[in-house]
Amino acid sequence: MSEARAATEKLHTELHGLGVTSAYEVGDDATISVWIGLVVRYRDGFYRWQEGPVKRRHLGTDPVGCAMRVARRYKELQADIPLWWDDLARELRGRPVQDYP
C-alpha cells in the first residue's frame, strides 16, 4: 500500500467519524472528494485541500487535525453556500441542479 493511499484512508476514516459520510476516494489513491468543490489531496507528506478556487494546506501531517479542519469547513460551506458552488455544480452536473449534495 502506498503512503498516499494509507494517508487518504486514515483521513477518510477520521472524516467519517466526524459525521462527513458523503466523502469518497476519487480513485488515484491520493484524493478525497468531500463535497462538490471541496477536495483533499495528500502530496509530499501534507494534506492539501481546495474549496472552489482557493487552495489550502494543513500544516501538519496528521489525518486527525486535517479531518477536523476540513469537517468544520464542510459544515460552514453547507450552512452558507458560496457563490462559486452553483457555477461549479452546474458545470459538473449540468444545468438542472435542484438539490445540494
Tab-separated table of N, CA and C in Angstrom:
chain	number	residue	atom	x	y	z
A	1	MET	N	0.850	-1.178	0.000
A	1	MET	CA	0.000	0.000	0.000
A	1	MET	C	0.892	1.237	0.000
A	2	SER	N	0.574	2.189	-0.862
A	2	SER	CA	1.375	3.404	-0.957
A	2	SER	C	1.131	4.321	0.239
A	3	GLU	N	2.072	5.229	0.459
A	3	GLU	CA	1.936	6.198	1.555
A	3	GLU	C	0.690	7.063	1.357
A	4	ALA	N	0.454	7.501	0.118
A	4	ALA	CA	-0.705	8.345	-0.172
A	4	ALA	C	-2.006	7.593	0.088
A	5	ARG	N	-2.064	6.348	-0.316
A	5	ARG	CA	-3.270	5.526	-0.108
A	5	ARG	C	-3.550	5.363	1.381
A	6	ALA	N	-2.525	5.044	2.152
A	6	ALA	CA	-2.688	4.878	3.595
A	6	ALA	C	-3.140	6.187	4.246
A	7	ALA	N	-2.564	7.307	3.803
A	7	ALA	CA	-2.917	8.614	4.361
A	7	ALA	C	-4.359	8.987	4.040
A	8	THR	N	-4.796	8.730	2.813
A	8	THR	CA	-6.181	9.071	2.465
A	8	THR	C	-7.180	8.156	3.160
A	9	GLU	N	-6.818	6.907	3.356
A	9	GLU	CA	-7.705	6.004	4.094
A	9	GLU	C	-7.869	6.465	5.541
A	10	LYS	N	-6.776	6.892	6.162
A	10	LYS	CA	-6.855	7.409	7.530
A	10	LYS	C	-7.718	8.658	7.585
A	11	LEU	N	-7.508	9.564	6.632
A	11	LEU	CA	-8.295	10.790	6.584
A	11	LEU	C	-9.769	10.476	6.374
A	12	HIS	N	-10.067	9.572	5.463
A	12	HIS	CA	-11.453	9.188	5.188
A	12	HIS	C	-12.116	8.631	6.443
A	13	THR	N	-11.406	7.802	7.174
A	13	THR	CA	-11.931	7.231	8.412
A	13	THR	C	-12.220	8.325	9.435
A	14	GLU	N	-11.297	9.261	9.574
A	14	GLU	CA	-11.481	10.370	10.520
A	14	GLU	C	-12.663	11.250	10.112
A	15	LEU	N	-12.776	11.552	8.824
A	15	LEU	CA	-13.902	12.360	8.351
A	15	LEU	C	-15.228	11.671	8.634
A	16	HIS	N	-15.279	10.381	8.380
A	16	HIS	CA	-16.498	9.620	8.637
A	16	HIS	C	-16.855	9.668	10.122
A	17	GLY	N	-15.845	9.552	10.980
A	17	GLY	CA	-16.068	9.622	12.418
A	17	GLY	C	-16.580	10.981	12.872
A	18	LEU	N	-16.295	12.021	12.096
A	18	LEU	CA	-16.752	13.376	12.412
A	18	LEU	C	-18.093	13.698	11.743
A	19	GLY	N	-18.692	12.710	11.112
A	19	GLY	CA	-20.005	12.904	10.519
A	19	GLY	C	-20.018	13.271	9.052
A	20	VAL	N	-18.863	13.315	8.414
A	20	VAL	CA	-18.792	13.622	6.981
A	20	VAL	C	-18.846	12.288	6.240
A	21	THR	N	-20.068	11.828	6.018
A	21	THR	CA	-20.252	10.487	5.448
A	21	THR	C	-20.344	10.491	3.926
A	22	SER	N	-20.408	11.674	3.321
A	22	SER	CA	-20.528	11.740	1.864
A	22	SER	C	-19.174	11.757	1.155
A	23	ALA	N	-18.081	11.808	1.901
A	23	ALA	CA	-16.741	11.851	1.296
A	23	ALA	C	-16.426	10.508	0.630
A	24	TYR	N	-15.714	10.582	-0.484
A	24	TYR	CA	-15.329	9.347	-1.173
A	24	TYR	C	-13.984	9.537	-1.858
A	25	GLU	N	-13.281	8.436	-2.032
A	25	GLU	CA	-11.988	8.464	-2.708
A	25	GLU	C	-12.218	8.560	-4.206
A	26	VAL	N	-11.453	9.413	-4.834
A	26	VAL	CA	-11.626	9.667	-6.256
A	26	VAL	C	-11.060	8.533	-7.105
A	27	GLY	N	-10.045	7.850	-6.639
A	27	GLY	CA	-9.528	6.714	-7.376
A	27	GLY	C	-8.065	6.801	-7.728
A	28	ASP	N	-7.407	7.885	-7.335
A	28	ASP	CA	-5.985	7.993	-7.642
A	28	ASP	C	-5.114	7.714	-6.416
A	29	ASP	N	-5.712	7.206	-5.356
A	29	ASP	CA	-5.038	6.866	-4.097
A	29	ASP	C	-4.582	8.087	-3.299
A	30	ALA	N	-4.814	9.293	-3.784
A	30	ALA	CA	-4.328	10.468	-3.073
A	30	ALA	C	-5.378	11.562	-2.920
A	31	THR	N	-6.611	11.332	-3.406
A	31	THR	CA	-7.615	12.390	-3.425
A	31	THR	C	-8.938	11.917	-2.846
A	32	ILE	N	-9.520	12.769	-2.002
A	32	ILE	CA	-10.844	12.514	-1.439
A	32	ILE	C	-11.726	13.707	-1.777
A	33	SER	N	-12.880	13.438	-2.348
A	33	SER	CA	-13.866	14.468	-2.600
A	33	SER	C	-14.803	14.501	-1.401
A	34	VAL	N	-14.838	15.635	-0.724
A	34	VAL	CA	-15.671	15.769	0.466
A	34	VAL	C	-17.053	16.285	0.062
A	35	TRP	N	-17.070	17.180	-0.895
A	35	TRP	CA	-18.295	17.805	-1.387
A	35	TRP	C	-17.939	18.438	-2.716
A	36	ILE	N	-18.897	18.748	-3.559
A	36	ILE	CA	-18.548	19.389	-4.832
A	36	ILE	C	-17.766	20.656	-4.534
A	37	GLY	N	-16.552	20.716	-5.029
A	37	GLY	CA	-15.707	21.886	-4.823
A	37	GLY	C	-14.840	21.833	-3.590
A	38	LEU	N	-14.982	20.813	-2.754
A	38	LEU	CA	-14.135	20.653	-1.566
A	38	LEU	C	-13.426	19.309	-1.692
A	39	VAL	N	-12.161	19.380	-2.073
A	39	VAL	CA	-11.372	18.184	-2.367
A	39	VAL	C	-10.090	18.215	-1.548
A	40	VAL	N	-9.712	17.057	-0.992
A	40	VAL	CA	-8.487	16.945	-0.202
A	40	VAL	C	-7.528	16.005	-0.915
A	41	ARG	N	-6.276	16.445	-1.027
A	41	ARG	CA	-5.230	15.618	-1.644
A	41	ARG	C	-4.092	15.440	-0.660
A	42	TYR	N	-3.470	14.287	-0.723
A	42	TYR	CA	-2.268	14.026	0.067
A	42	TYR	C	-1.102	14.033	-0.895
A	43	ARG	N	-0.157	14.954	-0.659
A	43	ARG	CA	1.005	15.055	-1.547
A	43	ARG	C	2.193	15.579	-0.760
A	44	ASP	N	3.338	15.004	-1.004
A	44	ASP	CA	4.588	15.443	-0.372
A	44	ASP	C	4.506	15.445	1.152
A	45	GLY	N	3.748	14.506	1.709
A	45	GLY	CA	3.658	14.383	3.158
A	45	GLY	C	2.674	15.330	3.826
A	46	PHE	N	1.928	16.102	3.048
A	46	PHE	CA	0.966	17.052	3.600
A	46	PHE	C	-0.410	16.840	2.998
A	47	TYR	N	-1.419	17.174	3.788
A	47	TYR	CA	-2.784	17.199	3.283
A	47	TYR	C	-3.033	18.602	2.743
A	48	ARG	N	-3.545	18.669	1.545
A	48	ARG	CA	-3.878	19.952	0.916
A	48	ARG	C	-5.322	19.856	0.467
A	49	TRP	N	-6.056	20.929	0.623
A	49	TRP	CA	-7.413	20.896	0.117
A	49	TRP	C	-7.718	22.137	-0.680
A	50	GLN	N	-8.716	21.970	-1.510
A	50	GLN	CA	-9.146	23.052	-2.372
A	50	GLN	C	-10.641	23.202	-2.202
A	51	GLU	N	-11.076	24.427	-1.996
A	51	GLU	CA	-12.502	24.710	-1.948
A	51	GLU	C	-12.789	25.753	-3.006
A	52	GLY	N	-13.410	25.296	-4.069
A	52	GLY	CA	-13.607	26.172	-5.216
A	52	GLY	C	-12.255	26.587	-5.760
A	53	PRO	N	-12.036	27.871	-5.944
A	53	PRO	CA	-10.758	28.340	-6.498
A	53	PRO	C	-9.645	28.501	-5.458
A	54	VAL	N	-9.958	28.326	-4.183
A	54	VAL	CA	-8.994	28.578	-3.106
A	54	VAL	C	-8.295	27.287	-2.700
A	55	LYS	N	-6.967	27.328	-2.665
A	55	LYS	CA	-6.185	26.166	-2.242
A	55	LYS	C	-5.634	26.416	-0.842
A	56	ARG	N	-5.681	25.376	0.005
A	56	ARG	CA	-5.208	25.481	1.381
A	56	ARG	C	-4.318	24.277	1.695
A	57	ARG	N	-3.520	24.419	2.747
A	57	ARG	CA	-2.668	23.306	3.156
A	57	ARG	C	-2.752	23.161	4.664
A	58	HIS	N	-2.970	21.945	5.114
A	58	HIS	CA	-2.928	21.644	6.538
A	58	HIS	C	-1.459	21.613	6.920
A	59	LEU	N	-1.082	22.352	7.935
A	59	LEU	CA	0.331	22.474	8.276
A	59	LEU	C	0.928	21.216	8.883
A	60	GLY	N	0.094	20.303	9.310
A	60	GLY	CA	0.601	19.062	9.881
A	60	GLY	C	0.438	17.896	8.934
A	61	THR	N	0.933	16.760	9.349
A	61	THR	CA	0.802	15.557	8.542
A	61	THR	C	-0.210	14.606	9.160
A	62	ASP	N	-0.897	15.061	10.206
A	62	ASP	CA	-1.817	14.190	10.928
A	62	ASP	C	-3.211	14.206	10.303
A	63	PRO	N	-3.782	13.039	10.079
A	63	PRO	CA	-5.121	12.968	9.497
A	63	PRO	C	-6.199	13.485	10.445
A	64	VAL	N	-5.993	13.372	11.741
A	64	VAL	CA	-6.993	13.822	12.719
A	64	VAL	C	-7.164	15.337	12.645
A	65	GLY	N	-6.059	16.066	12.688
A	65	GLY	CA	-6.123	17.521	12.624
A	65	GLY	C	-6.697	18.011	11.315
A	66	CYS	N	-6.292	17.399	10.230
A	66	CYS	CA	-6.799	17.795	8.920
A	66	CYS	C	-8.296	17.497	8.828
A	67	ALA	N	-8.705	16.330	9.273
A	67	ALA	CA	-10.122	15.958	9.221
A	67	ALA	C	-10.970	16.936	10.022
A	68	MET	N	-10.478	17.369	11.162
A	68	MET	CA	-11.231	18.317	11.975
A	68	MET	C	-11.415	19.637	11.237
A	69	ARG	N	-10.360	20.135	10.623
A	69	ARG	CA	-10.440	21.404	9.889
A	69	ARG	C	-11.336	21.279	8.659
A	70	VAL	N	-11.185	20.201	7.921
A	70	VAL	CA	-11.983	20.011	6.710
A	70	VAL	C	-13.456	19.793	7.075
A	71	ALA	N	-13.731	19.013	8.110
A	71	ALA	CA	-15.118	18.781	8.536
A	71	ALA	C	-15.773	20.088	8.982
A	72	ARG	N	-15.030	20.902	9.708
A	72	ARG	CA	-15.559	22.199	10.145
A	72	ARG	C	-15.866	23.081	8.930
A	73	ARG	N	-14.951	23.098	7.975
A	73	ARG	CA	-15.154	23.918	6.774
A	73	ARG	C	-16.315	23.390	5.936
A	74	TYR	N	-16.444	22.079	5.863
A	74	TYR	CA	-17.551	21.437	5.146
A	74	TYR	C	-18.889	21.902	5.723
A	75	LYS	N	-18.997	21.908	7.027
A	75	LYS	CA	-20.245	22.338	7.681
A	75	LYS	C	-20.496	23.824	7.453
A	76	GLU	N	-19.436	24.627	7.479
A	76	GLU	CA	-19.581	26.066	7.209
A	76	GLU	C	-20.057	26.310	5.781
A	77	LEU	N	-19.480	25.587	4.840
A	77	LEU	CA	-19.862	25.756	3.442
A	77	LEU	C	-21.314	25.337	3.208
A	78	GLN	N	-21.748	24.281	3.857
A	78	GLN	CA	-23.126	23.838	3.694
A	78	GLN	C	-24.108	24.812	4.333
A	79	ALA	N	-23.705	25.438	5.426
A	79	ALA	CA	-24.582	26.393	6.102
A	79	ALA	C	-24.716	27.692	5.314
A	80	ASP	N	-23.672	28.055	4.598
A	80	ASP	CA	-23.665	29.289	3.812
A	80	ASP	C	-23.036	28.979	2.461
A	81	ILE	N	-23.863	28.468	1.547
A	81	ILE	CA	-23.383	28.019	0.244
A	81	ILE	C	-22.661	29.175	-0.458
A	82	PRO	N	-21.391	28.972	-0.834
A	82	PRO	CA	-20.635	30.048	-1.500
A	82	PRO	C	-21.114	30.288	-2.933
A	83	LEU	N	-20.828	31.460	-3.434
A	83	LEU	CA	-21.255	31.832	-4.783
A	83	LEU	C	-20.686	30.907	-5.855
A	84	TRP	N	-19.453	30.441	-5.665
A	84	TRP	CA	-18.827	29.601	-6.684
A	84	TRP	C	-19.476	28.226	-6.785
A	85	TRP	N	-20.213	27.808	-5.739
A	85	TRP	CA	-20.754	26.456	-5.705
A	85	TRP	C	-21.740	26.202	-6.836
A	86	ASP	N	-22.688	27.122	-7.031
A	86	ASP	CA	-23.701	26.918	-8.071
A	86	ASP	C	-23.082	26.788	-9.452
A	87	ASP	N	-22.106	27.639	-9.747
A	87	ASP	CA	-21.452	27.567	-11.057
A	87	ASP	C	-20.724	26.242	-11.234
A	88	LEU	N	-20.025	25.805	-10.201
A	88	LEU	CA	-19.287	24.545	-10.288
A	88	LEU	C	-20.241	23.359	-10.382
A	89	ALA	N	-21.287	23.366	-9.583
A	89	ALA	CA	-22.261	22.276	-9.621
A	89	ALA	C	-22.918	22.198	-10.990
A	90	ARG	N	-23.259	23.339	-11.570
A	90	ARG	CA	-23.866	23.378	-12.899
A	90	ARG	C	-22.906	22.814	-13.945
A	91	GLU	N	-21.643	23.178	-13.820
A	91	GLU	CA	-20.636	22.698	-14.767
A	91	GLU	C	-20.440	21.192	-14.665
A	92	LEU	N	-20.438	20.664	-13.435
A	92	LEU	CA	-20.196	19.243	-13.227
A	92	LEU	C	-21.432	18.379	-13.452
A	93	ARG	N	-22.605	18.899	-13.087
A	93	ARG	CA	-23.827	18.103	-13.142
A	93	ARG	C	-24.752	18.458	-14.283
A	94	GLY	N	-24.549	19.584	-14.873
A	94	GLY	CA	-25.461	20.043	-15.911
A	94	GLY	C	-26.364	21.137	-15.362
A	95	ARG	N	-27.095	21.772	-16.205
A	95	ARG	CA	-27.909	22.936	-15.854
A	95	ARG	C	-28.949	22.689	-14.752
A	96	PRO	N	-29.721	21.619	-14.786
A	96	PRO	CA	-30.851	21.483	-13.852
A	96	PRO	C	-30.464	20.996	-12.452
A	97	VAL	N	-29.602	21.714	-11.761
A	97	VAL	CA	-29.224	21.328	-10.402
A	97	VAL	C	-30.337	21.789	-9.465
A	98	GLN	N	-30.950	20.862	-8.795
A	98	GLN	CA	-32.067	21.187	-7.901
A	98	GLN	C	-31.654	21.168	-6.442
A	99	ASP	N	-30.940	20.137	-6.027
A	99	ASP	CA	-30.602	19.969	-4.617
A	99	ASP	C	-29.109	19.990	-4.412
A	100	TYR	N	-28.727	20.423	-3.258
A	100	TYR	CA	-27.322	20.359	-2.885
A	100	TYR	C	-27.030	18.943	-2.389
A	101	PRO	N	-25.816	18.488	-2.572
A	101	PRO	CA	-25.492	17.110	-2.136
A	101	PRO	C	-25.579	16.955	-0.631
